[in-house]
Coordinates of N, CA, C and O in Angstrom, one line a residue:
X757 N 17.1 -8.2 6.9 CA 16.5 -7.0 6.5 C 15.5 -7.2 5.3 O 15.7 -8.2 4.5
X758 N 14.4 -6.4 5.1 CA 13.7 -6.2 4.3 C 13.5 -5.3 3.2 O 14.1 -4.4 3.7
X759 N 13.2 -5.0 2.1 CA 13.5 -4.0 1.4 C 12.5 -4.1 0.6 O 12.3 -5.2 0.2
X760 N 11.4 -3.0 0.2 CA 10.1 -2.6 -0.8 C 10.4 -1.7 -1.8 O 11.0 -0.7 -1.7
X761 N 9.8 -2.1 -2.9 CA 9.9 -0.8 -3.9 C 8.5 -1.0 -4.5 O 8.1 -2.2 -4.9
X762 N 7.6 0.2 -4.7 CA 7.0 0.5 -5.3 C 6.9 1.0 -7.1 O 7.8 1.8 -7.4
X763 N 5.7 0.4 -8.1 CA 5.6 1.3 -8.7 C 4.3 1.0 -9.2 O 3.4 0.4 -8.6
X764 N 4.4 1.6 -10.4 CA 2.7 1.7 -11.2 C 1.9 2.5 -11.3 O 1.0 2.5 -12.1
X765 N 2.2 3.4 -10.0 CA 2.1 5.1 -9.9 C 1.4 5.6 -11.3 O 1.2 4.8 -12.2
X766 N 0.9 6.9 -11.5 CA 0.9 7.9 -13.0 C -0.3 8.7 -12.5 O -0.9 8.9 -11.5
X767 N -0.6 9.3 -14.3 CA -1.8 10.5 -14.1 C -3.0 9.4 -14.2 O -2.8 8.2 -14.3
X768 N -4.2 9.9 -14.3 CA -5.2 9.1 -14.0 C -6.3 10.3 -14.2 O -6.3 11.4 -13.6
X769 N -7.1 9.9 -15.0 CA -8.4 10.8 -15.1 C -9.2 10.2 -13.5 O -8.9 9.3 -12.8
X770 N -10.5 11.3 -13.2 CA -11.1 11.2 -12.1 C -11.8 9.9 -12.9 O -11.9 9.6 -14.1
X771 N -12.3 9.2 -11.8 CA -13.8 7.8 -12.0 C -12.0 6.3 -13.1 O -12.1 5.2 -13.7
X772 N -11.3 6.9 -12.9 CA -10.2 5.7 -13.3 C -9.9 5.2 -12.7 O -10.3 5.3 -11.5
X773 N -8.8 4.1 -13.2 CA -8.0 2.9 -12.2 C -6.5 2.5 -12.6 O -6.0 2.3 -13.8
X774 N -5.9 2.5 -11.4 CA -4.4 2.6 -11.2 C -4.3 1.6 -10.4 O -5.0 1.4 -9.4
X775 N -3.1 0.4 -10.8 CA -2.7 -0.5 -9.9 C -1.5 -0.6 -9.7 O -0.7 -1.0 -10.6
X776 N -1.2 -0.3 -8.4 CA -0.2 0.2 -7.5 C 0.8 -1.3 -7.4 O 0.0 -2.1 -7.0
X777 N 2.0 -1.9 -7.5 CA 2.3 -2.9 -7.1 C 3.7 -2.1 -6.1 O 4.2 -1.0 -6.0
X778 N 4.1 -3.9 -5.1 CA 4.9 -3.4 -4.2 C 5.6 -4.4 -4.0 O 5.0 -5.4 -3.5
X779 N 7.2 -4.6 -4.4 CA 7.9 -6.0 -5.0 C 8.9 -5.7 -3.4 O 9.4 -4.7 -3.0
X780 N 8.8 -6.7 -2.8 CA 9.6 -7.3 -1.2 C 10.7 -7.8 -1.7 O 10.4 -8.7 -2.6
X781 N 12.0 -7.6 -1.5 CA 12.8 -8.7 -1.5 C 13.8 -8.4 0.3 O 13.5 -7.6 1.2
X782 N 15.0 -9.3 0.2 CA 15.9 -9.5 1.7 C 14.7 -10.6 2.4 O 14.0 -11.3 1.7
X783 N 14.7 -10.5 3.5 CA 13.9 -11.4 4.3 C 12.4 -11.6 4.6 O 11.8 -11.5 5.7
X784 N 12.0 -12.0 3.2 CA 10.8 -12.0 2.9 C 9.9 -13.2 3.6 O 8.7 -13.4 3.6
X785 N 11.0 -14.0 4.1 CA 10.0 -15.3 5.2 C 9.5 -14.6 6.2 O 8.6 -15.1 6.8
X786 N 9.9 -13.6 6.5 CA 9.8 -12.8 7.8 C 8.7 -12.1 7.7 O 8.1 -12.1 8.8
X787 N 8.2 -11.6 7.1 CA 7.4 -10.4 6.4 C 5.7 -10.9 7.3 O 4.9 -11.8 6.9
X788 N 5.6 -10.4 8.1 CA 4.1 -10.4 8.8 C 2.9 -9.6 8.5 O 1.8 -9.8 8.9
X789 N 3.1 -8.7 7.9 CA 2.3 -7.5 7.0 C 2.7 -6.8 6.6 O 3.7 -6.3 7.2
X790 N 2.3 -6.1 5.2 CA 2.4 -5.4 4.1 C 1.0 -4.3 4.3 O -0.2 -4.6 4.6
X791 N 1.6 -2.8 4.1 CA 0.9 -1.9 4.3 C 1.1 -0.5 3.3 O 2.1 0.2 3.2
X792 N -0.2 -0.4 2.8 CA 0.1 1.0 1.9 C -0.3 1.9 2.3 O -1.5 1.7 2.6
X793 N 0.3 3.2 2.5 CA 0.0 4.6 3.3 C 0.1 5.7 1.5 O 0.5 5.4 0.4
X794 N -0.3 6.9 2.1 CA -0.6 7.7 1.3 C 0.2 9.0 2.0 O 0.8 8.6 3.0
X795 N 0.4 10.4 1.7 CA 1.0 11.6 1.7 C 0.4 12.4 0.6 O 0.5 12.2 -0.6
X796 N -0.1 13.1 1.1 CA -0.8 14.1 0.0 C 0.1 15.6 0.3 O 0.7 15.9 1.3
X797 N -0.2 16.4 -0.7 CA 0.7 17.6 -0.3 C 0.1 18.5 0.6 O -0.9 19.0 0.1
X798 N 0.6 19.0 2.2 CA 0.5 19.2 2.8 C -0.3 18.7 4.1 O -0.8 19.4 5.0
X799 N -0.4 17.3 4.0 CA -0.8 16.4 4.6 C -0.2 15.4 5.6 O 0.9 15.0 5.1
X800 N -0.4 14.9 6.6 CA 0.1 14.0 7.4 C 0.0 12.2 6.5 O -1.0 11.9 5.9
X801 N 1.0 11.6 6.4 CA 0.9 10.5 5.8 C -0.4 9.4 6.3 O 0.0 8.9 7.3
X802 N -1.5 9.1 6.1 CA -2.1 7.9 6.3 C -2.5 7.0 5.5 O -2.7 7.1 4.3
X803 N -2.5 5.7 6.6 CA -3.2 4.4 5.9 C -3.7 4.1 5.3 O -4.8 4.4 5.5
X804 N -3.6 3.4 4.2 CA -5.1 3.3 2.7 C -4.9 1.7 3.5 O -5.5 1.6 4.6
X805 N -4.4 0.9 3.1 CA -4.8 -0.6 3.4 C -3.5 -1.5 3.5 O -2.5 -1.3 2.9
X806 N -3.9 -2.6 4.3 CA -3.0 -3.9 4.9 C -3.4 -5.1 4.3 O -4.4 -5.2 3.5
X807 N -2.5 -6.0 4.5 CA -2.7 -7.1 4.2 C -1.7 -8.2 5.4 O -0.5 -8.0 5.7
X808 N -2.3 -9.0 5.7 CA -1.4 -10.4 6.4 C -0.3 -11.1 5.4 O -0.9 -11.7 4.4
X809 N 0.6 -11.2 5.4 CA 1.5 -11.6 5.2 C 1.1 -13.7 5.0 O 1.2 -14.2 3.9
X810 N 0.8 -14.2 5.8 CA 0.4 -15.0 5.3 C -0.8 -15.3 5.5 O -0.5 -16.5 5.5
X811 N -1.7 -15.3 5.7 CA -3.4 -15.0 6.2 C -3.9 -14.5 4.8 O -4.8 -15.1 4.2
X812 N -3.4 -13.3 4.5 CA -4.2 -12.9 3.6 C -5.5 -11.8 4.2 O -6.3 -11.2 3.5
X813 N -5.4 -11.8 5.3 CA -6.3 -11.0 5.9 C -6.3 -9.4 5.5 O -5.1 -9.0 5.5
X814 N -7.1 -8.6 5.2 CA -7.0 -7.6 4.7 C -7.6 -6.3 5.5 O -8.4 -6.5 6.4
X815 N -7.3 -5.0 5.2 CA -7.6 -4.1 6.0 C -7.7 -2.5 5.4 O -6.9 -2.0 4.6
X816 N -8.7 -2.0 5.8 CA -8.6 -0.6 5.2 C -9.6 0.4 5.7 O -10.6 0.3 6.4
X817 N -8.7 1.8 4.8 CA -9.1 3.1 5.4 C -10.8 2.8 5.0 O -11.1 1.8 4.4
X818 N -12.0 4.0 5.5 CA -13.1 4.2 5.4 C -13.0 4.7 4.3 O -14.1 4.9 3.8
X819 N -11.6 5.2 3.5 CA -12.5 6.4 2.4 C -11.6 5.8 1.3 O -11.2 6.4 0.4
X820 N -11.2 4.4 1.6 CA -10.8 3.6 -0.4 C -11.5 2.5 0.2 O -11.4 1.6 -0.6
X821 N -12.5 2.0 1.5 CA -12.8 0.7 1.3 C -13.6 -0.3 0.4 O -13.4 -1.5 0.5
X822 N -14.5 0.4 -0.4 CA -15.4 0.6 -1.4 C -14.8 0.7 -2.8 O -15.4 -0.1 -3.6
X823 N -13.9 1.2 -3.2 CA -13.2 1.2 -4.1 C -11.3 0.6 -4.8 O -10.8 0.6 -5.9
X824 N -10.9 0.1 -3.0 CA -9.9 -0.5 -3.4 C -9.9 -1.8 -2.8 O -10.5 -2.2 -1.8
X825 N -9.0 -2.5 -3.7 CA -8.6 -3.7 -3.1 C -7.1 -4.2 -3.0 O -6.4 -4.0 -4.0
X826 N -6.4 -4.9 -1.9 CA -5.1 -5.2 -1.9 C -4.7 -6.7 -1.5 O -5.1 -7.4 -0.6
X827 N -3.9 -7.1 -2.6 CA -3.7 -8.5 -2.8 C -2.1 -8.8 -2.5 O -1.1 -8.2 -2.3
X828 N -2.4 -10.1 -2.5 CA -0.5 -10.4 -2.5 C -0.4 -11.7 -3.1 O -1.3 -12.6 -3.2
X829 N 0.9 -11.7 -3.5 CA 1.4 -13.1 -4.2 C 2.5 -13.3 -3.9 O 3.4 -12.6 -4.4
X830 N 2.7 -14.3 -3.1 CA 3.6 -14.7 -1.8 C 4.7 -15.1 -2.8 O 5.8 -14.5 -2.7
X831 N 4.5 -16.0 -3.6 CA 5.7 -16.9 -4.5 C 6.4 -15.7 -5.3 O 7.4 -16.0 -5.9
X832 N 6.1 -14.0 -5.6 CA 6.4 -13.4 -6.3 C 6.7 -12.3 -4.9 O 7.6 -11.6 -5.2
X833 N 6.5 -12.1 -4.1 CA 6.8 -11.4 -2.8 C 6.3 -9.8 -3.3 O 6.8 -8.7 -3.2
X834 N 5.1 -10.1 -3.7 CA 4.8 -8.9 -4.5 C 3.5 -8.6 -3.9 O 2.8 -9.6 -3.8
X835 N 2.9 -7.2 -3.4 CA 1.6 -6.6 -2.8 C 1.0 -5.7 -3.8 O 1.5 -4.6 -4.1
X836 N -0.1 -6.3 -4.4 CA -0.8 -4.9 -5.3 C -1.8 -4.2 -4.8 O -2.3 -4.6 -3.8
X837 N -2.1 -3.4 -5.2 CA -3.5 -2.0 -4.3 C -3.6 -2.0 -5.6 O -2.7 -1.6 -6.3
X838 N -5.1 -2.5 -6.2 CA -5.9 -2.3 -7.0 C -7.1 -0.7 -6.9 O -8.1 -1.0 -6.2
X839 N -7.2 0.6 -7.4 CA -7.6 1.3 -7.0 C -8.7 1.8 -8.4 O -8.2 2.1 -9.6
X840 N -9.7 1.8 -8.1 CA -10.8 1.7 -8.8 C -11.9 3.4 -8.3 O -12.1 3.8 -7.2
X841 N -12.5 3.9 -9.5 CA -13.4 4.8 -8.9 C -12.3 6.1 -8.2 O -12.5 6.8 -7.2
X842 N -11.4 6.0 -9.0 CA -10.7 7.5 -8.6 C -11.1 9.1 -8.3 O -11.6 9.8 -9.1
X843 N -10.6 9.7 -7.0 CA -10.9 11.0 -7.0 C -9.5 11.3 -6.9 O -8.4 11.0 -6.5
X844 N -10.6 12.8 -7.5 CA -9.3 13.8 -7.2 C -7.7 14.1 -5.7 O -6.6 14.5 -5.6
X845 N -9.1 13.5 -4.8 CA -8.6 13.6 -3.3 C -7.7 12.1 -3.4 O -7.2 11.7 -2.4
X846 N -7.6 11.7 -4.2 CA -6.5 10.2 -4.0 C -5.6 10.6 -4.5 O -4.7 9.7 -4.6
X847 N -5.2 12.3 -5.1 CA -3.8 12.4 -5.5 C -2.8 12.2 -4.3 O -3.2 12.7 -3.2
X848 N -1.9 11.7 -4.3 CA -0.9 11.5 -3.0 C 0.2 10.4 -3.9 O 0.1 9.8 -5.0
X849 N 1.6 10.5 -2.8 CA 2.2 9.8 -3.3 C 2.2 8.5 -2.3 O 2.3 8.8 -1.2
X850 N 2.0 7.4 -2.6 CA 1.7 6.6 -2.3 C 2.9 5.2 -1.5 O 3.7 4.6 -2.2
X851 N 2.8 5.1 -0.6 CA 4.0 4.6 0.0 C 3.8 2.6 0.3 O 2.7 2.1 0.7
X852 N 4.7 1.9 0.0 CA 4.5 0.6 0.5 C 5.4 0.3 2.0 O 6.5 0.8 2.1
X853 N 4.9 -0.3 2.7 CA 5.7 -0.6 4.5 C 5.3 -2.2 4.8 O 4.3 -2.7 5.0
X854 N 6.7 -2.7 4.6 CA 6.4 -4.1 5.7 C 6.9 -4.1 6.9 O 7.9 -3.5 7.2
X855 N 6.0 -5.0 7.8 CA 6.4 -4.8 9.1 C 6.7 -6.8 9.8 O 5.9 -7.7 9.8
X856 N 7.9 -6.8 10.0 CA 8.0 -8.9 10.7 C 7.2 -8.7 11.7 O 6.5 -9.7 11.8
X857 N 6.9 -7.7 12.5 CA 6.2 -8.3 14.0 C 4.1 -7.5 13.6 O 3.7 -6.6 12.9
X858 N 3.5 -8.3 14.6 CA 2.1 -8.1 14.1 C 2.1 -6.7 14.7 O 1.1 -6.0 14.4
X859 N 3.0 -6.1 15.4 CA 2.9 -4.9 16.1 C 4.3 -4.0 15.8 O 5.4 -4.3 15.3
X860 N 4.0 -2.7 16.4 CA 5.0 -1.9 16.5 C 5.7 -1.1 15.1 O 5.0 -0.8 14.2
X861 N 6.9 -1.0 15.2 CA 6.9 0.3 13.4 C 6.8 -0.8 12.3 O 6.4 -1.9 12.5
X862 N 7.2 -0.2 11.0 CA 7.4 -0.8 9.8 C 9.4 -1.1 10.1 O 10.2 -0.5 10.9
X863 N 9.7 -2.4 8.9 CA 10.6 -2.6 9.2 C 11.5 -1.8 7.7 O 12.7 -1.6 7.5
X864 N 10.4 -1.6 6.7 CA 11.0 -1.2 5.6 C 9.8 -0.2 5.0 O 8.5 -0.5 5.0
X865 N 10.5 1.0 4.4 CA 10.1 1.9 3.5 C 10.0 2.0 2.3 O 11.2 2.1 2.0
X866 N 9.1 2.0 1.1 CA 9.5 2.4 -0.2 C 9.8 3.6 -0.4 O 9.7 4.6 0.4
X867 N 10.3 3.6 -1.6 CA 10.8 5.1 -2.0 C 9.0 6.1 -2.5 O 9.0 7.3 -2.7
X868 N 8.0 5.5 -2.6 CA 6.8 6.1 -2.8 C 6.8 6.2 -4.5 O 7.7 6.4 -5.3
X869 N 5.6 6.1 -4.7 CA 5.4 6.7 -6.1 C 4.1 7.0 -6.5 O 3.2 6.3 -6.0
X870 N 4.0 7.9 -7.2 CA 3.2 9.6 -7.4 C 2.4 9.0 -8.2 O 2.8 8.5 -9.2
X871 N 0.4 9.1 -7.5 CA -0.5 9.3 -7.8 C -1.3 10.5 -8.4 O -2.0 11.1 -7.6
X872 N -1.3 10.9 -9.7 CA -2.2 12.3 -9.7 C -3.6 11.5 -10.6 O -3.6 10.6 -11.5
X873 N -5.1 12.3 -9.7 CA -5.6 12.0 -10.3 C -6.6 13.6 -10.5 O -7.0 14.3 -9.6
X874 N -6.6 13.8 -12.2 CA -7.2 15.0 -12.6 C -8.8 15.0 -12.5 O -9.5 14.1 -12.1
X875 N -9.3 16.3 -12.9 CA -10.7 16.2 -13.1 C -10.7 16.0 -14.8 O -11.7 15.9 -15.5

C-alpha cells in the first residue's frame, strides 16, 4: 500500500505563490505517478498536474500550465506543485493521488489541504 499526505496549503494574496508539497510513504517503489487534483466549493474535483514517477515526465491542466510547476524528489518520496501568479479562482482544497499502474484509479488519497487565495 501506498499512503500521501499533503501540506503547505494557506491564505495567499491574488498575483502570489504557494508550494504545495506531497510526502509518499508504504510502497513507494511502486509508485508510477503522482497527481494533484483540486475541489473548489461547489465544484467537481479536477486535475491541476502529474508527474511520472520515474521519468519525470510532467503534465497539466490548461488553466495552471503557465503558472505552475510540479516536481519530485524520488530519494525523499516527496511531490511539490510550485504555484506561481495566483488567482482568486485557485481557491480549492487541493488533493495529492498516486497511482502503481500507468492506467486506471489512484491507489492513494490525501487528506487535501486548503488553498485560499484573496483579492
Amino acid at each position: 500500500q501506498v499512503q500521501v499526505v499533503e501540506s503547505g496549503g494557506g491564505l495567499v494574496q491574488a498575483g502570489g505563490s504557494l508550494r504545495l508539497s506531497c510526502a509518499a510513504s508504504g510502497r513507494t517503489f511502486s509508485i508510477n505517478r503522482m497527481d494533484w487534483f483540486r475541489q473548489a466549493p461547489g465544484k467537481e474535483r479536477e486535475f491541476v498536474a502529474g508527474i511520472s514517477w520515474t521519468g519525470g515526465r510532467t503534465y497539466y491542466a490548461d488553466s495552471v500550465k503557465d503558472r505552475c510547476t510540479i516536481s519530485r524528489d524520488n530519494a525523499k518520496n516527496t511531490v511539490d506543485l510550485q504555484m506561481n501568479s495566483l488567482k482568486r479562482e485557485d481557491t480549492a482544497v487541493y488533493y495529492c493521488a498516486a497511482r502503481l499502474k500507468d492506467w486506471g484509479p489512484y491507489d492513494a488519497w490525501g487528506q487535501g489541504t486548503q488553498v485560499t487565495v484573496s483579492s
